Coordinates of C-alpha atoms (C1' of nucleotides) in Angstrom, one line a residue:
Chain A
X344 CA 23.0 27.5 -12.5
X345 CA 22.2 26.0 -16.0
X346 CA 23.2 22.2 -16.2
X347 CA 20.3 21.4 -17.8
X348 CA 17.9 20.9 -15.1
X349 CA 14.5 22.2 -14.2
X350 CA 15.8 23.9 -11.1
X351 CA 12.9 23.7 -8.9
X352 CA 12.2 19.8 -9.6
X353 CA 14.1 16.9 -8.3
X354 CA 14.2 13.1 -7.6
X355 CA 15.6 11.7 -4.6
X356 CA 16.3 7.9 -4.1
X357 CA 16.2 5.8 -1.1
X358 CA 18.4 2.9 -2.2
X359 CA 17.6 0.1 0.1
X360 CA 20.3 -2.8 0.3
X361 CA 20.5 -6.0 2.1
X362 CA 23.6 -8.0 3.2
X363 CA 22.4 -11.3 4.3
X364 CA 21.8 -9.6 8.0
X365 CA 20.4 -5.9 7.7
X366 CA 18.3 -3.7 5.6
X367 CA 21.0 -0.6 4.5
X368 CA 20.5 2.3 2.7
X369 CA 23.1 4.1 0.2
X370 CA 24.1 7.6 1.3
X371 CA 26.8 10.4 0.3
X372 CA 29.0 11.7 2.1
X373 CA 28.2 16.0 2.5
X374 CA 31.3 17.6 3.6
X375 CA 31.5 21.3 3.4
X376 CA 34.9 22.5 3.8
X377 CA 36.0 26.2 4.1
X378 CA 38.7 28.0 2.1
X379 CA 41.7 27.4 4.4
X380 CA 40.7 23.2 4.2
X381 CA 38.9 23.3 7.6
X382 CA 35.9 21.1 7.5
X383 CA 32.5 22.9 8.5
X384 CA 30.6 20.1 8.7
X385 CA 30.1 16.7 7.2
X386 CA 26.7 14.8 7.5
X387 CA 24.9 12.5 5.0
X388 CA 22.0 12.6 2.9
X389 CA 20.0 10.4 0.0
X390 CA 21.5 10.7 -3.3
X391 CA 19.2 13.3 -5.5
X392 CA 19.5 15.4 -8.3
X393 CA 17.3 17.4 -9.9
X394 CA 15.2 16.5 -13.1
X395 CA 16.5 17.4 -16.6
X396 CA 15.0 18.9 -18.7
X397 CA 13.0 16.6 -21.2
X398 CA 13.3 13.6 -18.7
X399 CA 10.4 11.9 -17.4
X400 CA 10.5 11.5 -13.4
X401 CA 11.0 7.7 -13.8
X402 CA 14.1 8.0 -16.3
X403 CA 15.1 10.6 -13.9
X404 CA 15.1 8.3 -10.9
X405 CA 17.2 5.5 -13.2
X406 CA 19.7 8.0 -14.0
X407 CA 20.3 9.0 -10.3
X408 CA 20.5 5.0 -9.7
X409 CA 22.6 4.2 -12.2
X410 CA 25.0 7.4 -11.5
X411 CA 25.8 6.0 -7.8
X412 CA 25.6 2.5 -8.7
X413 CA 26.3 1.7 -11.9
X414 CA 23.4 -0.5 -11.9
X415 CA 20.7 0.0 -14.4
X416 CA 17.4 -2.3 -14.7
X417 CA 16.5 -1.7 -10.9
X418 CA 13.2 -2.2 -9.2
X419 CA 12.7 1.4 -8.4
X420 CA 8.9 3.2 -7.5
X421 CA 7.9 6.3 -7.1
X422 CA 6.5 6.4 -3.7
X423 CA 5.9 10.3 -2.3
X424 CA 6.5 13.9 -3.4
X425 CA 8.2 16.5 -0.8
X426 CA 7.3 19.9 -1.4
X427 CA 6.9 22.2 2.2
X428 CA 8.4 25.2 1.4
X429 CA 10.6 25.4 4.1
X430 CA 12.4 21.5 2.7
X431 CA 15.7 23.2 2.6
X432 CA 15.7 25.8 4.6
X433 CA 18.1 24.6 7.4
X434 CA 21.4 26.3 8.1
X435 CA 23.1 23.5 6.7
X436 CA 21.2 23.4 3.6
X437 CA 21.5 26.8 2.7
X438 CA 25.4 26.8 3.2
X439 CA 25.6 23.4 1.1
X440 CA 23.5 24.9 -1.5
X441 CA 24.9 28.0 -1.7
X442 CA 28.9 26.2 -1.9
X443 CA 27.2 23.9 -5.1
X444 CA 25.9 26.9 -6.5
X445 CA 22.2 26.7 -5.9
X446 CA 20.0 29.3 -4.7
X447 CA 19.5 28.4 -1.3
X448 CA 16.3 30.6 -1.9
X449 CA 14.6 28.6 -4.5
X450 CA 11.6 26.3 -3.6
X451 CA 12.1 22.8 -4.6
X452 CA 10.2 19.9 -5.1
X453 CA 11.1 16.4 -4.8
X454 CA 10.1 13.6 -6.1
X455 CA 11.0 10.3 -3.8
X456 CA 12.1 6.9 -5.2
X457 CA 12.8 4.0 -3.8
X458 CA 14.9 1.5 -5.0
X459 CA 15.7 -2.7 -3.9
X460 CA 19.2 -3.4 -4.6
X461 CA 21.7 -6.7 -3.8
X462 CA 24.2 -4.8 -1.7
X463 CA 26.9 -7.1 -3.1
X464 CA 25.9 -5.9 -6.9
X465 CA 26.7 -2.3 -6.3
X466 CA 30.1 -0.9 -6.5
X467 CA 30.3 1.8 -4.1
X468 CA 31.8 5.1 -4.3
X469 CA 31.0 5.5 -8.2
X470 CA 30.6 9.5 -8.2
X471 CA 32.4 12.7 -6.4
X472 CA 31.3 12.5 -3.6
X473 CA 31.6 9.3 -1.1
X474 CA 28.8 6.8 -1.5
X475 CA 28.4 3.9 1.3
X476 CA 26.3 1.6 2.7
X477 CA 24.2 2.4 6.2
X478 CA 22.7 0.4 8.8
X479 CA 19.0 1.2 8.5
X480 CA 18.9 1.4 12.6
X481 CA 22.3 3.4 12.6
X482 CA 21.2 6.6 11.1
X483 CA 20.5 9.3 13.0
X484 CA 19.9 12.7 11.5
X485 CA 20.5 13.3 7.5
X486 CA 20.8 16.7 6.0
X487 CA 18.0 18.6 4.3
X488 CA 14.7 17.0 4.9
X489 CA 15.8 13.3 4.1
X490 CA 15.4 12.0 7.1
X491 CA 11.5 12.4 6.8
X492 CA 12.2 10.9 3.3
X493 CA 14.0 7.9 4.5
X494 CA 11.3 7.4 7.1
X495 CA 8.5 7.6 4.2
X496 CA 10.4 5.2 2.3
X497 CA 10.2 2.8 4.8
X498 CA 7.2 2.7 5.5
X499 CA 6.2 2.4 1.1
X500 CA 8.6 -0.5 1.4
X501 CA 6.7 -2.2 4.3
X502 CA 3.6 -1.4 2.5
X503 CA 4.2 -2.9 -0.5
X504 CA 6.1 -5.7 0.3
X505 CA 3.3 -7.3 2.5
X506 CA 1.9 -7.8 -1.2
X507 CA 4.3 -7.8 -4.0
X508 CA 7.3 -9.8 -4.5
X509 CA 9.3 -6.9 -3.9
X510 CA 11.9 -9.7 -1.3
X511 CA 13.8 -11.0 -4.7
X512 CA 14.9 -7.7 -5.5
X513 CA 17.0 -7.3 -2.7
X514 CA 18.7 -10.8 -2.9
X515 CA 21.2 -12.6 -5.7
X516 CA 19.1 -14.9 -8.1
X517 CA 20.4 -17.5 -5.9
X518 CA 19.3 -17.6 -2.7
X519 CA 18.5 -19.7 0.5
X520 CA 15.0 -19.8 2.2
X521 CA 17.1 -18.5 5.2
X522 CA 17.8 -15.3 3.3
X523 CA 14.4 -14.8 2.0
X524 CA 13.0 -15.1 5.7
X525 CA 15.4 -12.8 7.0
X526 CA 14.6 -10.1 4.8
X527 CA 11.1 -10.2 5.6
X528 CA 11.9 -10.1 8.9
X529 CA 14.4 -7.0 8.7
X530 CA 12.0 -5.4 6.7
X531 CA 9.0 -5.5 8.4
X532 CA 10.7 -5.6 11.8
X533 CA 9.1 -9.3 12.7
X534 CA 9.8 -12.7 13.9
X535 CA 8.9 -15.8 11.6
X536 CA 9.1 -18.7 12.9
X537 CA 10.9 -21.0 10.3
X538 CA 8.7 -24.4 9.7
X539 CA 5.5 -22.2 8.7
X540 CA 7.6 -19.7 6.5
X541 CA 8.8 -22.9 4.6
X542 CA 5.3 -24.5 4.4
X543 CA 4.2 -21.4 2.9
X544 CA 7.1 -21.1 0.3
X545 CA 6.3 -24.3 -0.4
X546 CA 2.8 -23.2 -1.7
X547 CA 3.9 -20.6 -4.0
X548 CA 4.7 -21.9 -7.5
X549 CA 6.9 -19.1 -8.3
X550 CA 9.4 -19.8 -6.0
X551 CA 11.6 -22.4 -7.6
X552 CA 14.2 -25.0 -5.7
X553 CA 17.1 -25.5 -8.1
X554 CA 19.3 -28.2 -8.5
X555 CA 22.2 -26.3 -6.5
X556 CA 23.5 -26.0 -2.6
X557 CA 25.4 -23.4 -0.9
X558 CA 28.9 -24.6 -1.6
X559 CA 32.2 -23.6 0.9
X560 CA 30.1 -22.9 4.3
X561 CA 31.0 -24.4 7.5
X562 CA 27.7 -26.0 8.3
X563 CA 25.5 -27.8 6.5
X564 CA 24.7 -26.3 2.9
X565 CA 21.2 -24.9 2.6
X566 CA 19.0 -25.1 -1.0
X567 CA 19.3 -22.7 -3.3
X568 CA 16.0 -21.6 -4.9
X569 CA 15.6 -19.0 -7.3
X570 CA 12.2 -16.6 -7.8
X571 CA 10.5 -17.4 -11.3
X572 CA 8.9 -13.7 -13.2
X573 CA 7.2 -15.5 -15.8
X574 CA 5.3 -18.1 -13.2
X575 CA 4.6 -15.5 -11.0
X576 CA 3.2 -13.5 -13.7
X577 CA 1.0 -16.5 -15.1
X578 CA -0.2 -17.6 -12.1
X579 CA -0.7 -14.2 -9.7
X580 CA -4.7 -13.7 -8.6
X581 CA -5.7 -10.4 -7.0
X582 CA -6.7 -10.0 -3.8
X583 CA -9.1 -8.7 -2.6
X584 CA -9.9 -9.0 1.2
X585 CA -10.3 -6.4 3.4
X586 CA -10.0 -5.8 7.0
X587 CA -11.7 -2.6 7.8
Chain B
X1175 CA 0.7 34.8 -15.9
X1176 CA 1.2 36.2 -12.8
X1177 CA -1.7 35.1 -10.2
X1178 CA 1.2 33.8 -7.1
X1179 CA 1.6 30.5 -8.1
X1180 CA 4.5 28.4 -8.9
X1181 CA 3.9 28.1 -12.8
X1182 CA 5.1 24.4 -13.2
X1183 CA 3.7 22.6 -10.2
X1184 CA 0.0 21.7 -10.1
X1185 CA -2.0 19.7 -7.5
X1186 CA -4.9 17.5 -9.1
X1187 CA -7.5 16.1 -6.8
X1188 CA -9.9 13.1 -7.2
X1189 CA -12.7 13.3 -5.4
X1190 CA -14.4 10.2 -5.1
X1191 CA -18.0 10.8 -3.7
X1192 CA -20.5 7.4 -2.6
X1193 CA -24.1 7.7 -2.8
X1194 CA -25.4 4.8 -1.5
X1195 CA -25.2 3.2 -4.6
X1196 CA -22.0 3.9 -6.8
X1197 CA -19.0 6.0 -6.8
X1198 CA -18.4 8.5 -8.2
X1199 CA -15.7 11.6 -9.2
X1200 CA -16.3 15.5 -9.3
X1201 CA -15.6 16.8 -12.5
X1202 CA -15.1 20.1 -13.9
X1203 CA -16.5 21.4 -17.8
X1204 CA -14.0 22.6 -20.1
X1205 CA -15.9 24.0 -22.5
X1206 CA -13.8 26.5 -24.8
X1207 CA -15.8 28.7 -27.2
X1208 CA -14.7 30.7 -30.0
X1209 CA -14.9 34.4 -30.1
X1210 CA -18.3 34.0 -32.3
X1211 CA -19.6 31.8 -29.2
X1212 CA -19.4 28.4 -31.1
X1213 CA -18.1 25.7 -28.8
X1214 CA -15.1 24.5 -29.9
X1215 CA -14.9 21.5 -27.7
X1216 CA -16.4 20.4 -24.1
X1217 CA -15.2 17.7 -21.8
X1218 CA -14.2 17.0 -18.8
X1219 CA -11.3 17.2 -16.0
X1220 CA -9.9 17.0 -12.9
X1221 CA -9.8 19.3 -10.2
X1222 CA -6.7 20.7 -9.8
X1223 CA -4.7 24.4 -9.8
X1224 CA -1.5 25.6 -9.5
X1225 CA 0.6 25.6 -6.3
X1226 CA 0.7 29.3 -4.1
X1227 CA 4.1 30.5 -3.1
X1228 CA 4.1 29.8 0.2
X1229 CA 1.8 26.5 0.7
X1230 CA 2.6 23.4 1.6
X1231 CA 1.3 20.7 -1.2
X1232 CA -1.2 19.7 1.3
X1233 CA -2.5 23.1 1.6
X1234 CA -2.9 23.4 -1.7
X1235 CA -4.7 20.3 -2.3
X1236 CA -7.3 21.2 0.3
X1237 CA -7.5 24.9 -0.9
X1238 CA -8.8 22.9 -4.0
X1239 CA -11.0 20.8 -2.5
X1240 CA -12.6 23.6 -0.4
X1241 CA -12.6 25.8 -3.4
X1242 CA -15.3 23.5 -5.4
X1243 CA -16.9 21.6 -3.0
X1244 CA -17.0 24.0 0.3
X1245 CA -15.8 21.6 2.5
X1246 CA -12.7 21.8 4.9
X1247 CA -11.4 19.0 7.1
X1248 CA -11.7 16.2 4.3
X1249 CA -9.7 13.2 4.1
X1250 CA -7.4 13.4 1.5
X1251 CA -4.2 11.7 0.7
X1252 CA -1.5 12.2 -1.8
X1253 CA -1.3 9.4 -3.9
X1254 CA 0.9 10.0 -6.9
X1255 CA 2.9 12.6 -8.9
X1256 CA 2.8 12.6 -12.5
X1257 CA 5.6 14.7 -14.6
X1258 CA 6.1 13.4 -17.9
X1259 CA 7.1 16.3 -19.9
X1260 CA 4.3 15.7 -22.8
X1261 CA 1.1 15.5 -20.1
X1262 CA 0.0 18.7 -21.5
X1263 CA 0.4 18.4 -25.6
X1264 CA -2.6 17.1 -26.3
X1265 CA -4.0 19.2 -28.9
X1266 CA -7.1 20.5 -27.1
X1267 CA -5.1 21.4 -24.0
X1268 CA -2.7 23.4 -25.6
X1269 CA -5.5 25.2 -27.1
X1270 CA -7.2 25.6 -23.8
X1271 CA -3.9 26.9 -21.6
X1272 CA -3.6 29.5 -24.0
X1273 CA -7.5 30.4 -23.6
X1274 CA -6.9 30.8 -19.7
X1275 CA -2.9 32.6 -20.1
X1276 CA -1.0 29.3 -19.5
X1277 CA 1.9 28.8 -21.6
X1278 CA 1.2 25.8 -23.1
X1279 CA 4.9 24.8 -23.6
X1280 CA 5.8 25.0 -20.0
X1281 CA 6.5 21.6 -18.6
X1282 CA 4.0 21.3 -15.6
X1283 CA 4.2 18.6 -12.8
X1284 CA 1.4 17.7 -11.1
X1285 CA 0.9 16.2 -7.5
X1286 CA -2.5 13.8 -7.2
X1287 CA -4.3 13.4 -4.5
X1288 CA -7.7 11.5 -3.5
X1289 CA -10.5 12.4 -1.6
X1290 CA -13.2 11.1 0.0
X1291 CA -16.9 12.7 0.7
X1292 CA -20.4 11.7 1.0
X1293 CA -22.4 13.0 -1.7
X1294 CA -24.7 14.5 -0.3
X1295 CA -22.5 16.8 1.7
X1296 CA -21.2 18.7 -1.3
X1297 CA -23.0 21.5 -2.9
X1298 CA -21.4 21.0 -6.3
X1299 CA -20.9 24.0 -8.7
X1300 CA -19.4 26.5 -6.3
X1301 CA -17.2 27.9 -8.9
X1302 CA -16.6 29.6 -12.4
X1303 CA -16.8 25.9 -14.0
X1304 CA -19.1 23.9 -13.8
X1305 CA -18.6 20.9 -12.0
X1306 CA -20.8 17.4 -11.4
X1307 CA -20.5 14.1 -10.5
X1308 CA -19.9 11.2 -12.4
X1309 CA -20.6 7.5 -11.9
X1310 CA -16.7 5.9 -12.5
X1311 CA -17.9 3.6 -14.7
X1312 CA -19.4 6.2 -17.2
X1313 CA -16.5 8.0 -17.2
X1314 CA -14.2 7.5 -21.5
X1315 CA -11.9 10.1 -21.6
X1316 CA -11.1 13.2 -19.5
X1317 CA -8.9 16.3 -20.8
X1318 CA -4.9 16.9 -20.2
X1319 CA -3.7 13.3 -18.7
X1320 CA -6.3 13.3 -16.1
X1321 CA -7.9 9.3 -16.9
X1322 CA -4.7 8.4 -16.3
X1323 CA -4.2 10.5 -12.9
X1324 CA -7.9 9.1 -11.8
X1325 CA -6.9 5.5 -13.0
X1326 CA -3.7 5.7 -10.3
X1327 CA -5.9 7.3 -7.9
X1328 CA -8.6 4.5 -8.0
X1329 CA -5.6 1.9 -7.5
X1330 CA -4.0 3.9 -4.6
X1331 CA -7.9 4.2 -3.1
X1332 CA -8.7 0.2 -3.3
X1333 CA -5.1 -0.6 -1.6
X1334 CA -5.3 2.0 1.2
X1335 CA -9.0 1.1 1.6
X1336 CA -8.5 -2.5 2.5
X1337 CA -6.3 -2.1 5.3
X1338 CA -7.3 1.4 6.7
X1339 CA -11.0 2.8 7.7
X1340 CA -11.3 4.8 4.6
X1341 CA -15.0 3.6 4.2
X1342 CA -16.5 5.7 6.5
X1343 CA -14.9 9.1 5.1
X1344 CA -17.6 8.6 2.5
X1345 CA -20.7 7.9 4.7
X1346 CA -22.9 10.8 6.5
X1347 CA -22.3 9.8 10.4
X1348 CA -24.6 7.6 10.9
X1349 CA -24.9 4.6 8.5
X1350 CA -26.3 1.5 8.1
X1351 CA -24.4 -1.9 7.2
X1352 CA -25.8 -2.8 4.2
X1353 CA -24.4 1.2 3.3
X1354 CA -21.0 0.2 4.8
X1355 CA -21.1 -3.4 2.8
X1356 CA -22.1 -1.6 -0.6
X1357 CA -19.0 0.5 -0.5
X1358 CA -16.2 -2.2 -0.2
X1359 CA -18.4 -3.5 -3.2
X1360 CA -18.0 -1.0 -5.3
X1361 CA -14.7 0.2 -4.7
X1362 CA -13.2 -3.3 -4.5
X1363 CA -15.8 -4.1 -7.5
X1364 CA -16.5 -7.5 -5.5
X1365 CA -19.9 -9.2 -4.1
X1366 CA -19.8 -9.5 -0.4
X1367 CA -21.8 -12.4 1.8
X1368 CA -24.5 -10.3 3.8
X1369 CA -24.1 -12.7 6.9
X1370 CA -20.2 -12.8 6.9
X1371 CA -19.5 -9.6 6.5
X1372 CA -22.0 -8.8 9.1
X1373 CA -20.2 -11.6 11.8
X1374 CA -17.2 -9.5 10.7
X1375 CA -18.7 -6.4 11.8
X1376 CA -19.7 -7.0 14.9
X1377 CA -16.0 -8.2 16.2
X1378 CA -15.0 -4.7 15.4
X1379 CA -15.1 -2.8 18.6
X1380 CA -15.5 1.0 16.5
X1381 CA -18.3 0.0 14.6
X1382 CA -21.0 1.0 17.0
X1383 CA -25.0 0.4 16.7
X1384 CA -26.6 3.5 17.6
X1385 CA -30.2 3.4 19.6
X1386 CA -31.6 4.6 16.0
X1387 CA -33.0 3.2 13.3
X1388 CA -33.5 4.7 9.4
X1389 CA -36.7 6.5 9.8
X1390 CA -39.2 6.9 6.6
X1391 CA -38.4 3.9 4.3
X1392 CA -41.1 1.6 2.9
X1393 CA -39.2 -1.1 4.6
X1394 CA -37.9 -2.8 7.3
X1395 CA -36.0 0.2 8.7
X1396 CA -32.4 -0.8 9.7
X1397 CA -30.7 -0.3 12.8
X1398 CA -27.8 2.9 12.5
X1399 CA -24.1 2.5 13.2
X1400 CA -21.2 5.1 14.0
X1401 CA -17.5 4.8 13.6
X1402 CA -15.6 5.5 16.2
X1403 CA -12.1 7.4 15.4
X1404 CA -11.6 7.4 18.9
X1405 CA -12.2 3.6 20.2
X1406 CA -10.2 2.9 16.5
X1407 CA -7.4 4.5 17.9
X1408 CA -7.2 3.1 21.3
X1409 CA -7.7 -0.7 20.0
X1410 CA -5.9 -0.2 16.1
X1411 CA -2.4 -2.9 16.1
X1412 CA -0.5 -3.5 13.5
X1413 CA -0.6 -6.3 11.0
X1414 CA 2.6 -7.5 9.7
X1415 CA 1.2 -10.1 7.4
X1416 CA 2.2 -11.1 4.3
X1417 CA 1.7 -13.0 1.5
X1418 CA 4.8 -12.8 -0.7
Chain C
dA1433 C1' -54.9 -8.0 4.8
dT1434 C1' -51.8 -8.6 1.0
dT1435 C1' -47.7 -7.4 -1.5
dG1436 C1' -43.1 -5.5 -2.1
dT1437 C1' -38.8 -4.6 -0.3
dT1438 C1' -35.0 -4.6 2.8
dT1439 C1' -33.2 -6.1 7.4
dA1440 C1' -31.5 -9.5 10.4
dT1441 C1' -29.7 -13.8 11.9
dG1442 C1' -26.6 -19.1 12.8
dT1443 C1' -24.3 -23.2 11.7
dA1444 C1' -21.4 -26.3 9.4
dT1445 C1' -17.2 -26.9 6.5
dA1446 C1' -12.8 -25.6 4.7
dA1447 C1' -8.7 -23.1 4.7
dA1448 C1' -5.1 -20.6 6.8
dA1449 C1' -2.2 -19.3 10.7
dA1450 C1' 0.3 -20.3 14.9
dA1451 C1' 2.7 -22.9 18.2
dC1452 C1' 6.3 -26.0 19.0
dA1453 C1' 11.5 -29.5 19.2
dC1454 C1' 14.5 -32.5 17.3
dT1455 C1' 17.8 -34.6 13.7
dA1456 C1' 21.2 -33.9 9.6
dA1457 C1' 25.1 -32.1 7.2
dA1458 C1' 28.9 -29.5 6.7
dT1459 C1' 33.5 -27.2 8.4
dA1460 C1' 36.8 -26.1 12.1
dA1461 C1' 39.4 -27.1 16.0
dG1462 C1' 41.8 -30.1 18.8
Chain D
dC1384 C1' 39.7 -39.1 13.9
dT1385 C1' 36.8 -37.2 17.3
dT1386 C1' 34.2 -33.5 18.9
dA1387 C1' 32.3 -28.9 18.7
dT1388 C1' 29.9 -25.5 16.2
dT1389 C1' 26.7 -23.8 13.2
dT1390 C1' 22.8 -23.7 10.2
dA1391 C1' 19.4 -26.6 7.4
dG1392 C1' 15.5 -29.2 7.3
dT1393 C1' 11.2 -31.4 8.7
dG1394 C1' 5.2 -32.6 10.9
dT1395 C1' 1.4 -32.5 13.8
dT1396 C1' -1.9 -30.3 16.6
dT1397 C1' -4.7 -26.3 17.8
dT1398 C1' -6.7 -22.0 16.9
dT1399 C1' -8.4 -18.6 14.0
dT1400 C1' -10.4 -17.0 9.9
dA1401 C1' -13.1 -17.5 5.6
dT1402 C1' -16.8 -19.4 3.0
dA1403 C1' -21.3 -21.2 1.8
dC1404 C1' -26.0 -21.0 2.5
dA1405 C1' -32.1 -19.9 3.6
dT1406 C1' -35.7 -18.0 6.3
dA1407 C1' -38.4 -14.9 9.2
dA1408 C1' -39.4 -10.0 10.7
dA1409 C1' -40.5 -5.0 10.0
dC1410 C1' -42.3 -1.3 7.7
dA1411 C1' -45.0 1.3 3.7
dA1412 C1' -48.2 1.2 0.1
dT1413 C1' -52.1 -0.4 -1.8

DNA sequence: ATTGTTTATGTATAAAAAACACTAAATAAG
DNA sequence: CTTATTTAGTGTTTTTTATACATAAACAAT
């Protein structure tokens, strides 16, 4: 298969979206029909593709993003490399690759992203094949070996959110300390309760009240606030406890 | 070249090694000479090798570790993978992947991992190169991208090590606290409060004084300590902190 | 016995985290 | 227009954790 692409190399990204109630994740349809039309199987996996030629992994990964999304200028980081031998070895995965014309055969590498997207920016279903959104907590199995992936990806999220401002990238630059809260709590599988989360908000400089409310909501219309880059920059100090 | 590897897929390790005073990396000599036997340049690298056919990346990684340093059953994580397609076009690597049958246009991916060992459990230059260590802060500049590969590798170390017992992977068994205190220090590259850290200490249950004290110093001899993997399992919980 | 060097130890203060319950503002429904 | 429903918004107390700081004890070397 020549496409361009270094054919034992590529970049998978775990697109991680949130709705204002769950953390979600972008997958593609894989539906593998035979000659006569009957389907022999349909499943999902991460949307991948391998590395071109001449591409770094990083523009690799923002290509793949933007492809399915049509977003470009995403928070996305590179957070583990899957390389057993064995990746894509399943029965599945041989007859998929074989039907895209890929030697089922070849080892590949790949290289996992993640990515933080507002799942009310993308506009799904961009490429060939059927992109939507998933309920983190719905998915059961995934073809090839993304499953482990998506599991990995998790846990880099949970990782680094505990210390980065990673939260904003998953909300409109608009947003309610409600919100904020609830992804934390999605995320990191918690309960907060709500006066201490807003005394510490209230601490950090970067996290700016503007001069707006929610507008057409049946209850009473909560803050908007909006995350400040350049104050977070100026002002961030590293930390550097420990806990054995 | 045909020596069973997978010609564009590399594994670099960094092996940090502590003894008892700073850290410090393992690093190889590459030293090309001409065919008169004038050097044409020496530095330093990495160690690294191609991936086998066959092995997992883990596998490889420790294949490498045991390979130079003739120890097995090492901590070692994967911390980073680094593909930019000009890592290898620096002038004196091109000249020495020819010297060793490496096509020097071949676009080669690397996989990093971190290690951690005491010292004085490694009986360095075990191979065809010679290798040594070297204090991290003495280290300029290091062959192929390799700085920049130990640079990551330092980051990934100082996050994993402040919320994971990583310390003791680079401490002989038995240890004494002022050991264990001198290591946050310089890996963290903070000063630490003698008496606090010590109160800390003793509320971890998997820290445990031994009936021993350091024999043969021309001082007050200190009392020994052990980690406990075992008691740290039983007792380890979660911490779903965060600080945005 | 004196010196040099490192170990070992406790208390007070400040900062951060956790626990906890009621009123206010908007729309929707009757 | 009244009421119901829903989410926003707010303070105080207690507990836990972090910080700052100084002196005596044990051993080896001389």
């Amino acid at each position: 298969m020549n496409d361009n692409t270094i054919s034992n190399l590529s970049v998978d990204c775990v697109i991680f979206g949130f709705d204002s109630e769950k953390l979600n994740v972008l997958l593609l349809e894989r539906k593998l029909e035979a000659e006569n039309g009957e389907t022999v199987f349909c499943d999902h996996t991460l949307v991948g593709h391998h590395v071109r030629v001449g591409e770094t992994l990083d523009e690799s990964a923002a290509r793949i993003l933007e492809e399915t999304t049509g977003l470009s200028n995403i928070y996305l980081e590179q957070f583990y490399t899957f390389g057993n031998p064995d990746r894509l070895k399943k029965p599945r995965a041989k007859l998929w690759l074989e039907s895209i014309g890929r030697n089922p055969e070849e080892r590949v590498i790949s290289v996992g992203y993640f990515s933080l997207v507002n799942v009310n920016s993308v506009h799904v279903s961009y490429t060939e094949r059927h992109a939507s959104w998933f309920n983190l907590n719905e998915i059961e199995d995934l073809g090839f070996d993304h499953k482990e992936i998506l599991n990995k990806a998790l846990e880099a999220l949970q990782t680094k959110i505990k210390t980065n401002p990673l939260a904003f990238e998953l909300l409109p630059q608009k947003f309610t300390l409600s919100h904020l809260q609830k992804i934390y709590e999605v995320v990191l599988g918690i309960e907060i309760d709500k006066r201490n989360f807003r005394k510490k908000v209230s601490q950090v400089p970067y996290i700016v009240p503007l001069k707006e409310k929610q507008q057409k909501v049946s209850h009473k219309p909560a803050q908007l606030y909006m995350f400040s880059r350049d104050i977070f920059e100026a002002t961030k100090k590293k930390d550097f406890n420990f806990s054995f």
